[in-house]
PDB file of C-alpha atoms and ligand atoms in Angstrom:
ATOM      1  CA  MET I   1     -40.742 173.218   5.281  1.00 61.00           C
ATOM      2  CA  LYS I   2     -43.864 174.168   3.391  1.00 78.00           C
ATOM      3  CA  ASP I   3     -44.153 177.689   1.884  1.00 94.00           C
ATOM      4  CA  ASP I   4     -47.203 179.872   2.454  1.00 98.00           C
ATOM      5  CA  ILE I   5     -48.118 183.268   1.004  1.00 98.00           C
ATOM      6  CA  LEU I   6     -50.050 184.875   3.856  1.00 98.00           C
ATOM      7  CA  THR I   7     -48.650 188.323   3.171  1.00 98.00           C
ATOM      8  CA  LEU I   8     -46.018 189.604   0.749  1.00 98.00           C
ATOM      9  CA  LEU I   9     -43.662 189.759   3.725  1.00 96.00           C
ATOM     10  CA  ASP I  10     -43.308 185.980   3.232  1.00 94.00           C
ATOM     11  CA  LEU I  11     -41.303 186.764   0.062  1.00 97.00           C
ATOM     12  CA  ASP I  12     -37.926 188.353  -0.676  1.00 96.00           C
ATOM     13  CA  VAL I  13     -36.774 190.297  -3.676  1.00 97.00           C
ATOM     14  CA  GLU I  14     -35.585 187.162  -5.475  1.00 97.00           C
ATOM     15  CA  ASP I  15     -38.950 185.441  -4.888  1.00 97.00           C
ATOM     16  CA  PHE I  16     -40.727 188.407  -6.543  1.00 98.00           C
ATOM     17  CA  ASP I  17     -38.305 188.400  -9.533  1.00 97.00           C
ATOM     18  CA  VAL I  18     -38.617 184.628  -9.964  1.00 97.00           C
ATOM     19  CA  LEU I  19     -42.433 184.672  -9.802  1.00 98.00           C
ATOM     20  CA  ILE I  20     -42.768 187.592 -12.222  1.00 98.00           C
ATOM     21  CA  ASP I  21     -40.350 186.092 -14.760  1.00 98.00           C
ATOM     22  CA  ARG I  22     -41.924 182.612 -14.496  1.00 98.00           C
ATOM     23  CA  SER I  23     -45.438 184.017 -14.924  1.00 98.00           C
ATOM     24  CA  LEU I  24     -44.330 185.850 -18.063  1.00 98.00           C
ATOM     25  CA  GLU I  25     -42.834 182.604 -19.361  1.00 98.00           C
ATOM     26  CA  LEU I  26     -45.967 180.638 -18.497  1.00 98.00           C
ATOM     27  CA  LYS I  27     -48.091 183.256 -20.259  1.00 98.00           C
ATOM     28  CA  ARG I  28     -45.904 183.095 -23.360  1.00 98.00           C
ATOM     29  CA  ARG I  29     -46.108 179.289 -23.429  1.00 98.00           C
ATOM     30  CA  TYR I  30     -49.928 179.307 -22.881  1.00 98.00           C
ATOM     31  CA  LEU I  31     -50.511 181.793 -25.678  1.00 98.00           C
ATOM     32  CA  ALA I  32     -48.295 179.699 -27.930  1.00 98.00           C
ATOM     33  CA  GLY I  33     -50.536 176.689 -27.246  1.00 98.00           C
ATOM     34  CA  ILE I  34     -47.905 174.798 -25.280  1.00 97.00           C
ATOM     35  CA  VAL I  35     -49.374 172.558 -22.592  1.00 95.00           C
ATOM     36  CA  ASP I  36     -47.657 172.341 -19.208  1.00 90.00           C
ATOM     37  CA  ARG I  37     -48.919 169.767 -16.672  1.00 97.00           C
ATOM     38  CA  PRO I  38     -46.561 170.027 -13.685  1.00 97.00           C
ATOM     39  CA  LEU I  39     -49.389 169.650 -11.163  1.00 98.00           C
ATOM     40  CA  GLN I  40     -50.889 166.465 -12.529  1.00 98.00           C
ATOM     41  CA  GLY I  41     -52.511 164.506  -9.672  1.00 98.00           C
ATOM     42  CA  LYS I  42     -52.383 167.494  -7.319  1.00 98.00           C
ATOM     43  CA  VAL I  43     -55.521 168.913  -5.678  1.00 98.00           C
ATOM     44  CA  LEU I  44     -56.065 172.551  -4.604  1.00 98.00           C
ATOM     45  CA  GLY I  45     -58.798 173.538  -2.118  1.00 98.00           C
ATOM     46  CA  LEU I  46     -60.311 176.997  -2.311  1.00 98.00           C
ATOM     47  CA  ILE I  47     -62.059 178.044   0.910  1.00 98.00           C
ATOM     48  CA  PHE I  48     -63.980 181.284   0.272  1.00 98.00           C
ATOM     49  CA  ASP I  49     -65.991 183.245   2.791  1.00 98.00           C
ATOM     50  CA  LYS I  50     -66.420 186.350   0.587  1.00 98.00           C
ATOM     51  CA  PRO I  51     -67.522 186.692  -3.027  1.00 98.00           C
ATOM     52  CA  SER I  52     -64.963 186.483  -5.861  1.00 98.00           C
ATOM     53  CA  THR I  53     -64.945 186.391  -9.619  1.00 98.00           C
ATOM     54  CA  ARG I  54     -61.343 186.882 -10.667  1.00 98.00           C
ATOM     55  CA  THR I  55     -59.400 185.275  -7.838  1.00 98.00           C
ATOM     56  CA  ARG I  56     -61.530 182.183  -7.646  1.00 98.00           C
ATOM     57  CA  VAL I  57     -61.809 181.564 -11.364  1.00 98.00           C
ATOM     58  CA  SER I  58     -58.178 182.379 -12.219  1.00 99.00           C
ATOM     59  CA  PHE I  59     -56.907 180.024  -9.454  1.00 99.00           C
ATOM     60  CA  GLU I  60     -59.294 177.285 -10.555  1.00 98.00           C
ATOM     61  CA  ALA I  61     -58.440 177.668 -14.212  1.00 98.00           C
ATOM     62  CA  ALA I  62     -54.678 177.879 -13.373  1.00 98.00           C
ATOM     63  CA  MET I  63     -54.932 174.557 -11.445  1.00 98.00           C
ATOM     64  CA  VAL I  64     -56.805 172.820 -14.326  1.00 98.00           C
ATOM     65  CA  GLN I  65     -54.434 174.161 -16.995  1.00 98.00           C
ATOM     66  CA  LEU I  66     -51.425 172.914 -14.966  1.00 98.00           C
ATOM     67  CA  GLY I  67     -52.923 169.432 -14.791  1.00 98.00           C
ATOM     68  CA  GLY I  68     -54.324 169.588 -11.265  1.00 98.00           C
ATOM     69  CA  VAL I  69     -57.804 169.653  -9.856  1.00 98.00           C
ATOM     70  CA  PRO I  70     -59.447 172.552  -7.842  1.00 98.00           C
ATOM     71  CA  ILE I  71     -62.129 171.952  -5.227  1.00 98.00           C
ATOM     72  CA  PHE I  72     -64.164 175.026  -4.332  1.00 98.00           C
ATOM     73  CA  LEU I  73     -65.456 175.188  -0.790  1.00 98.00           C
ATOM     74  CA  ASN I  74     -67.972 177.827   0.087  1.00 97.00           C
ATOM     75  CA  VAL I  75     -67.580 178.279   3.838  1.00 97.00           C
ATOM     76  CA  GLU I  76     -71.324 177.992   4.310  1.00 96.00           C
ATOM     77  CA  ASP I  77     -71.196 174.431   2.955  1.00 96.00           C
ATOM     78  CA  THR I  78     -68.485 173.314   5.370  1.00 97.00           C
ATOM     79  CA  GLN I  79     -68.485 172.561   9.086  1.00 97.00           C
ATOM     80  CA  LEU I  80     -66.701 175.917   9.654  1.00 97.00           C
ATOM     81  CA  ILE I  81     -70.190 177.465   9.552  1.00 96.00           C
ATOM     82  CA  ARG I  82     -71.029 175.216  12.570  1.00 97.00           C
ATOM     83  CA  ASN I  83     -67.898 176.428  14.398  1.00 96.00           C
ATOM     84  CA  GLU I  84     -65.509 173.601  13.719  1.00 97.00           C
ATOM     85  CA  PRO I  85     -62.132 175.161  14.659  1.00 97.00           C
ATOM     86  CA  ILE I  86     -60.102 176.458  11.719  1.00 97.00           C
ATOM     87  CA  GLY I  87     -57.035 174.532  13.041  1.00 97.00           C
ATOM     88  CA  ASP I  88     -58.919 171.229  12.948  1.00 98.00           C
ATOM     89  CA  THR I  89     -60.057 172.045   9.441  1.00 98.00           C
ATOM     90  CA  GLY I  90     -56.458 172.732   8.358  1.00 98.00           C
ATOM     91  CA  ARG I  91     -55.214 169.455   9.799  1.00 98.00           C
ATOM     92  CA  VAL I  92     -57.940 167.376   8.167  1.00 98.00           C
ATOM     93  CA  LEU I  93     -57.683 169.124   4.773  1.00 98.00           C
ATOM     94  CA  SER I  94     -53.896 168.553   4.807  1.00 98.00           C
ATOM     95  CA  GLY I  95     -54.629 164.839   4.423  1.00 98.00           C
ATOM     96  CA  TYR I  96     -56.651 165.367   1.238  1.00 98.00           C
ATOM     97  CA  LEU I  97     -55.171 168.368  -0.527  1.00 98.00           C
ATOM     98  CA  ASP I  98     -51.832 169.717  -1.794  1.00 98.00           C
ATOM     99  CA  GLY I  99     -52.599 173.401  -1.191  1.00 98.00           C
ATOM    100  CA  ILE I 100     -55.297 175.790  -0.085  1.00 98.00           C
ATOM    101  CA  VAL I 101     -56.298 179.261  -1.241  1.00 98.00           C
ATOM    102  CA  VAL I 102     -58.335 181.117   1.378  1.00 98.00           C
ATOM    103  CA  ARG I 103     -60.473 184.229   1.036  1.00 98.00           C
ATOM    104  CA  THR I 104     -61.805 185.364   4.417  1.00 98.00           C
ATOM    105  CA  TYR I 105     -62.193 188.334   6.716  1.00 98.00           C
ATOM    106  CA  SER I 106     -59.600 187.786   9.479  1.00 98.00           C
ATOM    107  CA  GLN I 107     -55.897 187.600   8.790  1.00 98.00           C
ATOM    108  CA  ASP I 108     -55.509 185.900  12.204  1.00 98.00           C
ATOM    109  CA  LEU I 109     -57.822 183.098  11.117  1.00 98.00           C
ATOM    110  CA  LEU I 110     -55.790 182.567   7.976  1.00 98.00           C
ATOM    111  CA  GLN I 111     -52.621 182.394  10.033  1.00 98.00           C
ATOM    112  CA  GLU I 112     -54.233 179.910  12.433  1.00 98.00           C
ATOM    113  CA  LEU I 113     -55.164 177.706   9.470  1.00 98.00           C
ATOM    114  CA  ALA I 114     -51.707 177.913   7.984  1.00 98.00           C
ATOM    115  CA  ALA I 115     -50.067 177.068  11.326  1.00 97.00           C
ATOM    116  CA  ALA I 116     -52.179 173.936  11.593  1.00 98.00           C
ATOM    117  CA  ALA I 117     -51.940 172.801   7.966  1.00 98.00           C
ATOM    118  CA  ASP I 118     -49.032 170.788   6.560  1.00 96.00           C
ATOM    119  CA  ILE I 119     -49.677 172.057   3.050  1.00 98.00           C
ATOM    120  CA  PRO I 120     -49.072 175.501   1.461  1.00 98.00           C
ATOM    121  CA  VAL I 121     -51.713 178.108   2.341  1.00 98.00           C
ATOM    122  CA  ILE I 122     -52.227 181.092  -0.004  1.00 98.00           C
ATOM    123  CA  ASN I 123     -54.037 184.271   0.958  1.00 98.00           C
ATOM    124  CA  GLY I 124     -56.732 184.987  -1.686  1.00 98.00           C
ATOM    125  CA  LEU I 125     -57.702 188.192   0.193  1.00 98.00           C
ATOM    126  CA  THR I 126     -58.394 189.083   3.813  1.00 98.00           C
ATOM    127  CA  ASP I 127     -59.488 192.385   5.391  1.00 98.00           C
ATOM    128  CA  MET I 128     -55.788 193.173   5.792  1.00 98.00           C
ATOM    129  CA  TYR I 129     -54.008 191.967   2.660  1.00 98.00           C
ATOM    130  CA  HIS I 130     -54.410 190.858  -0.953  1.00 98.00           C
ATOM    131  CA  PRO I 131     -50.869 189.642  -1.800  1.00 98.00           C
ATOM    132  CA  CYS I 132     -51.541 187.665  -4.984  1.00 98.00           C
ATOM    133  CA  GLN I 133     -53.258 190.687  -6.479  1.00 99.00           C
ATOM    134  CA  ILE I 134     -50.105 192.819  -6.174  1.00 98.00           C
ATOM    135  CA  LEU I 135     -47.949 189.966  -7.533  1.00 98.00           C
ATOM    136  CA  SER I 136     -50.046 189.770 -10.718  1.00 98.00           C
ATOM    137  CA  ASP I 137     -50.151 193.591 -10.871  1.00 98.00           C
ATOM    138  CA  LEU I 138     -46.325 193.619 -10.839  1.00 98.00           C
ATOM    139  CA  LEU I 139     -46.400 191.162 -13.741  1.00 98.00           C
ATOM    140  CA  THR I 140     -48.604 193.632 -15.654  1.00 98.00           C
ATOM    141  CA  ILE I 141     -46.272 196.529 -14.815  1.00 98.00           C
ATOM    142  CA  LYS I 142     -43.212 194.577 -15.956  1.00 98.00           C
ATOM    143  CA  GLU I 143     -44.994 193.509 -19.113  1.00 98.00           C
ATOM    144  CA  LYS I 144     -46.077 197.070 -20.011  1.00 98.00           C
ATOM    145  CA  LYS I 145     -43.240 199.162 -18.711  1.00 98.00           C
ATOM    146  CA  GLY I 146     -40.310 196.695 -19.094  1.00 97.00           C
ATOM    147  CA  SER I 147     -39.383 196.841 -15.378  1.00 97.00           C
ATOM    148  CA  ILE I 148     -41.041 197.205 -12.042  1.00 97.00           C
ATOM    149  CA  TYR I 149     -38.272 199.376 -10.726  1.00 96.00           C
ATOM    150  CA  GLU I 150     -37.591 203.127 -11.108  1.00 95.00           C
ATOM    151  CA  LEU I 151     -41.256 203.984 -11.474  1.00 98.00           C
ATOM    152  CA  LYS I 152     -43.487 206.187  -9.412  1.00 98.00           C
ATOM    153  CA  ILE I 153     -46.664 204.429  -8.292  1.00 98.00           C
ATOM    154  CA  ALA I 154     -49.565 206.490  -7.013  1.00 98.00           C
ATOM    155  CA  TRP I 155     -52.296 204.958  -4.928  1.00 99.00           C
ATOM    156  CA  VAL I 156     -55.520 207.038  -4.782  1.00 98.00           C
ATOM    157  CA  GLY I 157     -58.324 206.133  -2.403  1.00 98.00           C
ATOM    158  CA  ASP I 158     -58.827 203.956   0.666  1.00 98.00           C
ATOM    159  CA  GLY I 159     -55.910 202.634   2.724  1.00 98.00           C
ATOM    160  CA  ASN I 160     -57.286 199.149   2.474  1.00 98.00           C
ATOM    161  CA  ASN I 161     -56.175 195.485   2.036  1.00 98.00           C
ATOM    162  CA  VAL I 162     -54.843 196.075  -1.475  1.00 99.00           C
ATOM    163  CA  ALA I 163     -53.084 199.241  -0.321  1.00 98.00           C
ATOM    164  CA  HIS I 164     -51.453 197.250   2.510  1.00 98.00           C
ATOM    165  CA  SER I 165     -50.061 194.687   0.092  1.00 98.00           C
ATOM    166  CA  TRP I 166     -48.714 197.537  -2.064  1.00 98.00           C
ATOM    167  CA  LEU I 167     -46.946 198.910   1.027  1.00 98.00           C
ATOM    168  CA  ASN I 168     -45.431 195.514   1.679  1.00 98.00           C
ATOM    169  CA  ALA I 169     -44.294 195.133  -1.946  1.00 98.00           C
ATOM    170  CA  ALA I 170     -42.851 198.665  -2.096  1.00 98.00           C
ATOM    171  CA  SER I 171     -40.938 198.218   1.141  1.00 97.00           C
ATOM    172  CA  ILE I 172     -39.362 194.899   0.054  1.00 97.00           C
ATOM    173  CA  LEU I 173     -38.632 195.981  -3.524  1.00 97.00           C
ATOM    174  CA  GLY I 174     -37.666 199.591  -2.811  1.00 96.00           C
ATOM    175  CA  LEU I 175     -40.447 200.963  -5.079  1.00 97.00           C
ATOM    176  CA  SER I 176     -41.458 204.595  -5.022  1.00 98.00           C
ATOM    177  CA  LEU I 177     -45.043 204.670  -3.734  1.00 98.00           C
ATOM    178  CA  VAL I 178     -47.141 207.688  -2.861  1.00 98.00           C
ATOM    179  CA  MET I 179     -50.571 207.099  -1.366  1.00 98.00           C
ATOM    180  CA  ALA I 180     -53.275 209.707  -1.317  1.00 98.00           C
ATOM    181  CA  CYS I 181     -55.964 208.769   1.250  1.00 98.00           C
ATOM    182  CA  PRO I 182     -58.439 210.940   3.162  1.00 98.00           C
ATOM    183  CA  ASP I 183     -57.773 211.594   6.800  1.00 97.00           C
ATOM    184  CA  GLY I 184     -58.977 208.660   8.847  1.00 97.00           C
ATOM    185  CA  TYR I 185     -58.733 206.253   5.894  1.00 98.00           C
ATOM    186  CA  GLN I 186     -54.979 206.029   5.712  1.00 98.00           C
ATOM    187  CA  PRO I 187     -53.341 202.574   5.799  1.00 98.00           C
ATOM    188  CA  ASN I 188     -53.106 200.595   9.068  1.00 98.00           C
ATOM    189  CA  ARG I 189     -50.639 202.321  11.296  1.00 97.00           C
ATOM    190  CA  GLU I 190     -48.491 199.239  11.997  1.00 98.00           C
ATOM    191  CA  VAL I 191     -48.317 198.149   8.357  1.00 98.00           C
ATOM    192  CA  LEU I 192     -47.376 201.686   7.378  1.00 97.00           C
ATOM    193  CA  ALA I 193     -44.764 202.055  10.115  1.00 97.00           C
ATOM    194  CA  ARG I 194     -43.121 198.745   9.234  1.00 97.00           C
ATOM    195  CA  SER I 195     -43.025 199.756   5.561  1.00 97.00           C
ATOM    196  CA  LEU I 196     -41.600 203.219   6.267  1.00 96.00           C
ATOM    197  CA  GLU I 197     -38.956 201.682   8.486  1.00 96.00           C
ATOM    198  CA  ARG I 198     -37.795 199.457   5.672  1.00 94.00           C
ATOM    199  CA  ALA I 199     -38.260 201.803   2.726  1.00 91.00           C
ATOM    200  CA  GLY I 200     -37.407 205.194   4.142  1.00 84.00           C
ATOM    201  CA  ASN I 201     -38.448 208.110   2.010  1.00 91.00           C
ATOM    202  CA  LYS I 202     -39.509 206.021  -1.028  1.00 96.00           C
ATOM    203  CA  ILE I 203     -42.926 205.650   0.571  1.00 98.00           C
ATOM    204  CA  LYS I 204     -45.134 208.624   1.320  1.00 97.00           C
ATOM    205  CA  VAL I 205     -48.736 209.048   2.492  1.00 97.00           C
ATOM    206  CA  THR I 206     -50.561 212.298   1.737  1.00 98.00           C
ATOM    207  CA  ASP I 207     -54.196 213.476   1.639  1.00 98.00           C
ATOM    208  CA  ASP I 208     -53.620 215.240  -1.710  1.00 98.00           C
ATOM    209  CA  PRO I 209     -54.426 213.109  -4.794  1.00 98.00           C
ATOM    210  CA  GLU I 210     -52.784 215.692  -7.101  1.00 98.00           C
ATOM    211  CA  GLU I 211     -49.486 215.432  -5.190  1.00 98.00           C
ATOM    212  CA  ALA I 212     -49.640 211.650  -5.392  1.00 98.00           C
ATOM    213  CA  VAL I 213     -50.161 211.467  -9.163  1.00 98.00           C
ATOM    214  CA  ARG I 214     -47.687 214.200 -10.099  1.00 98.00           C
ATOM    215  CA  ASP I 215     -45.156 212.557 -12.500  1.00 97.00           C
ATOM    216  CA  ALA I 216     -46.626 209.129 -11.664  1.00 98.00           C
ATOM    217  CA  ASP I 217     -46.013 206.171 -14.011  1.00 98.00           C
ATOM    218  CA  VAL I 218     -48.841 204.192 -12.495  1.00 98.00           C
ATOM    219  CA  ILE I 219     -52.076 205.312 -10.883  1.00 99.00           C
ATOM    220  CA  TYR I 220     -53.827 202.615  -8.915  1.00 99.00           C
ATOM    221  CA  THR I 221     -57.266 202.729  -7.269  1.00 98.00           C
ATOM    222  CA  ASP I 222     -59.754 200.421  -5.675  1.00 98.00           C
ATOM    223  CA  VAL I 223     -63.303 200.555  -4.328  1.00 98.00           C
ATOM    224  CA  TRP I 224     -64.135 203.026  -1.625  1.00 98.00           C
ATOM    225  CA  ALA I 225     -66.060 200.433   0.386  1.00 98.00           C
ATOM    226  CA  SER I 226     -64.484 196.961   0.480  1.00 98.00           C
ATOM    227  CA  MET I 227     -66.330 193.709   1.076  1.00 98.00           C
ATOM    228  CA  GLY I 228     -67.685 193.801   4.586  1.00 97.00           C
ATOM    229  CA  GLN I 229     -68.065 197.624   4.546  1.00 98.00           C
ATOM    230  CA  GLU I 230     -71.254 197.741   2.465  1.00 96.00           C
ATOM    231  CA  GLY I 231     -73.082 199.484   5.308  1.00 97.00           C
ATOM    232  CA  GLU I 232     -70.635 202.463   5.063  1.00 98.00           C
ATOM    233  CA  HIS I 233     -71.021 202.819   1.287  1.00 96.00           C
ATOM    234  CA  SER I 234     -73.054 206.028   1.075  1.00 97.00           C
ATOM    235  CA  PHE I 235     -71.062 207.681   3.880  1.00 97.00           C
ATOM    236  CA  ARG I 236     -67.801 206.753   2.186  1.00 98.00           C
ATOM    237  CA  ARG I 237     -69.011 208.152  -1.165  1.00 98.00           C
ATOM    238  CA  LYS I 238     -69.034 211.547   0.466  1.00 98.00           C
ATOM    239  CA  ILE I 239     -65.645 211.207   2.259  1.00 98.00           C
ATOM    240  CA  PHE I 240     -63.907 209.968  -0.910  1.00 98.00           C
ATOM    241  CA  LYS I 241     -65.436 212.204  -3.522  1.00 97.00           C
ATOM    242  CA  GLU I 242     -62.200 214.252  -4.050  1.00 98.00           C
ATOM    243  CA  TYR I 243     -60.316 210.973  -4.559  1.00 98.00           C
ATOM    244  CA  GLN I 244     -61.932 209.951  -7.849  1.00 98.00           C
ATOM    245  CA  VAL I 245     -59.539 208.889 -10.655  1.00 98.00           C
ATOM    246  CA  ASN I 246     -60.967 210.994 -13.506  1.00 98.00           C
ATOM    247  CA  ALA I 247     -59.565 212.564 -16.651  1.00 98.00           C
ATOM    248  CA  SER I 248     -58.456 215.719 -14.897  1.00 98.00           C
ATOM    249  CA  LEU I 249     -56.451 213.763 -12.240  1.00 98.00           C
ATOM    250  CA  VAL I 250     -54.943 211.443 -14.883  1.00 98.00           C
ATOM    251  CA  ALA I 251     -53.832 214.551 -16.853  1.00 98.00           C
ATOM    252  CA  LYS I 252     -51.606 215.611 -13.914  1.00 98.00           C
ATOM    253  CA  ALA I 253     -49.516 212.382 -14.189  1.00 98.00           C
ATOM    254  CA  LYS I 254     -47.038 211.438 -16.913  1.00 98.00           C
ATOM    255  CA  SER I 255     -48.672 211.293 -20.337  1.00 98.00           C
ATOM    256  CA  ASP I 256     -48.049 207.535 -20.591  1.00 98.00           C
ATOM    257  CA  VAL I 257     -49.326 206.853 -17.066  1.00 98.00           C
ATOM    258  CA  MET I 258     -50.896 203.437 -16.637  1.00 98.00           C
ATOM    259  CA  VAL I 259     -54.206 203.322 -14.788  1.00 99.00           C
ATOM    260  CA  MET I 260     -54.754 200.192 -12.770  1.00 99.00           C
ATOM    261  CA  HIS I 261     -57.691 198.848 -10.715  1.00 98.00           C
ATOM    262  CA  CYS I 262     -57.900 195.401  -9.193  1.00 98.00           C
ATOM    263  CA  LEU I 263     -61.627 195.310 -10.029  1.00 98.00           C
ATOM    264  CA  PRO I 264     -64.563 195.062  -9.483  1.00 98.00           C
ATOM    265  CA  ALA I 265     -64.861 198.832 -10.396  1.00 98.00           C
ATOM    266  CA  HIS I 266     -67.644 201.260  -9.526  1.00 98.00           C
ATOM    267  CA  ARG I 267     -67.846 203.611 -12.466  1.00 98.00           C
ATOM    268  CA  GLY I 268     -68.596 207.143 -11.311  1.00 98.00           C
ATOM    269  CA  GLU I 269     -67.218 206.493  -7.846  1.00 98.00           C
ATOM    270  CA  GLU I 270     -63.490 205.707  -7.445  1.00 98.00           C
ATOM    271  CA  ILE I 271     -62.977 205.806 -11.246  1.00 98.00           C
ATOM    272  CA  THR I 272     -64.864 207.389 -14.151  1.00 98.00           C
ATOM    273  CA  ALA I 273     -66.057 205.254 -17.023  1.00 98.00           C
ATOM    274  CA  ASP I 274     -64.029 207.231 -19.551  1.00 98.00           C
ATOM    275  CA  VAL I 275     -60.778 206.588 -17.613  1.00 98.00           C
ATOM    276  CA  LEU I 276     -61.564 202.940 -17.016  1.00 98.00           C
ATOM    277  CA  GLU I 277     -62.139 202.427 -20.729  1.00 98.00           C
ATOM    278  CA  GLY I 278     -59.617 205.010 -21.873  1.00 98.00           C
ATOM    279  CA  PRO I 279     -56.172 204.704 -23.478  1.00 98.00           C
ATOM    280  CA  ASN I 280     -54.229 204.755 -20.210  1.00 98.00           C
ATOM    281  CA  SER I 281     -56.253 201.942 -18.597  1.00 98.00           C
ATOM    282  CA  VAL I 282     -54.770 198.457 -18.446  1.00 98.00           C
ATOM    283  CA  VAL I 283     -57.409 196.953 -16.193  1.00 98.00           C
ATOM    284  CA  TRP I 284     -58.550 194.167 -18.524  1.00 98.00           C
ATOM    285  CA  ASP I 285     -54.975 192.930 -19.151  1.00 98.00           C
ATOM    286  CA  GLN I 286     -54.373 193.322 -15.465  1.00 98.00           C
ATOM    287  CA  ALA I 287     -57.303 191.022 -14.652  1.00 98.00           C
ATOM    288  CA  GLU I 288     -56.180 188.506 -17.281  1.00 98.00           C
ATOM    289  CA  ASN I 289     -52.697 188.356 -15.785  1.00 98.00           C
ATOM    290  CA  LYS I 290     -54.048 186.928 -12.512  1.00 99.00           C
ATOM    291  CA  LEU I 291     -54.267 183.599 -14.317  1.00 98.00           C
ATOM    292  CA  HIS I 292     -50.618 183.615 -15.239  1.00 98.00           C
ATOM    293  CA  MET I 293     -49.310 184.785 -11.882  1.00 98.00           C
ATOM    294  CA  HIS I 294     -51.515 182.309 -10.068  1.00 98.00           C
ATOM    295  CA  LYS I 295     -49.972 179.542 -12.198  1.00 98.00           C
ATOM    296  CA  ALA I 296     -46.483 180.647 -11.199  1.00 98.00           C
ATOM    297  CA  ILE I 297     -47.507 180.703  -7.552  1.00 98.00           C
ATOM    298  CA  LEU I 298     -49.134 177.264  -7.628  1.00 98.00           C
ATOM    299  CA  GLU I 299     -46.282 175.716  -9.539  1.00 97.00           C
ATOM    300  CA  ARG I 300     -43.753 177.084  -7.043  1.00 97.00           C
ATOM    301  CA  LEU I 301     -45.641 176.256  -3.821  1.00 98.00           C
ATOM    302  CA  ILE I 302     -47.241 172.956  -4.782  1.00 97.00           C
ATOM    303  CA  LYS I 303     -44.839 171.269  -7.198  1.00 82.00           C
TER     304      LYS I 303
HETATM  305  N1   CP L   1     -59.420 191.586  -7.940  1.00 90.51           N
HETATM  306  C1   CP L   1     -60.060 190.577  -7.309  1.00 90.51           C
HETATM  307  O1   CP L   1     -59.557 189.961  -6.336  1.00 90.51           O
HETATM  308  O2   CP L   1     -61.297 190.261  -7.809  1.00 90.51           O
HETATM  309  P1   CP L   1     -62.337 189.248  -7.215  1.00 90.51           P
HETATM  310  O3   CP L   1     -62.891 189.822  -5.967  1.00 90.51           O
HETATM  311  O4   CP L   1     -63.363 189.113  -8.312  1.00 90.51           O
HETATM  312  O5   CP L   1     -61.595 187.940  -6.942  1.00 90.51           O
HETATM  313  N1  NVA L   2     -60.568 196.195  -1.437  1.00 90.51           N
HETATM  314  C1  NVA L   2     -61.457 195.301  -2.159  1.00 90.51           C
HETATM  315  C2  NVA L   2     -60.709 194.448  -3.074  1.00 90.51           C
HETATM  316  C3  NVA L   2     -61.568 193.542  -3.926  1.00 90.51           C
HETATM  317  C4  NVA L   2     -60.728 192.664  -4.816  1.00 90.51           C
HETATM  318  C5  NVA L   2     -62.259 194.473  -1.181  1.00 90.51           C
HETATM  319  O1  NVA L   2     -61.679 193.972  -0.226  1.00 90.51           O
HETATM  320  O2  NVA L   2     -63.464 194.349  -1.359  1.00 90.51           O
END
């Protein structure tokens, strides 16, 4: 059977460990100038219905560096824009491609595509989840902290797609995760309930950012208005103003706390410029690591 990554719930603990260790190895080999071509002759489609810099380019570069070929498909240039069913699209593309990365709005649409396709389908972000982001973030955490376990991770901001994937990861891996979100902007109730059921008291949601970051090893934030929510931007700026990751909030965490952001960042909103560029920030290494994790994912699913 083909493997998909539609959410992190498609993985078990061993899958996480294998992907993280393999991406570290692939990074080491790449930086040493060693060329690996396990995907020679393979073709990856990327169907994107939302903008992307990091996810698109890192998947495309990963495919090229592994010897394969990426084909980028802007939804507007496909028959999807003229309402060809997503299932028909998945069946047809399965005859041409060896895997598909999808960035779209609806998780249901992604699942429909994956059900119809005979090739691996990878979620490159939906309104509900961003699984590959958290996989590469775990690589960064392991690289910098030596282990992904026994750490306190604090999420500060919106209970959004990235937050949902953190909940999935924490519940599978037994990570300690405290999320500070304003009332009404907490994670999706079902995602949260399923995570709490699995993780018990290792996961907590509060409305107090100071409580979340107390003794934290990692502070993670993301934009206040995600793609598709642009119309709520100015309203959300007011709701979230106490949830800014700034120097005074960072000072309440452990002194060696690592500040993470999946990017793109809005300086002066969810994070201040001094924190983003400061000594605790790892955001640029974090972005770079998407390349290495995406290689490990492609190698595992497509090879
Ligand atoms: N972090 C991330 O997914 O960035 P892009 O939107 O640029 O792909
Ligand atoms: N939550 C953000 C993540 C961007 C990578 C969004 O969906 O826009």
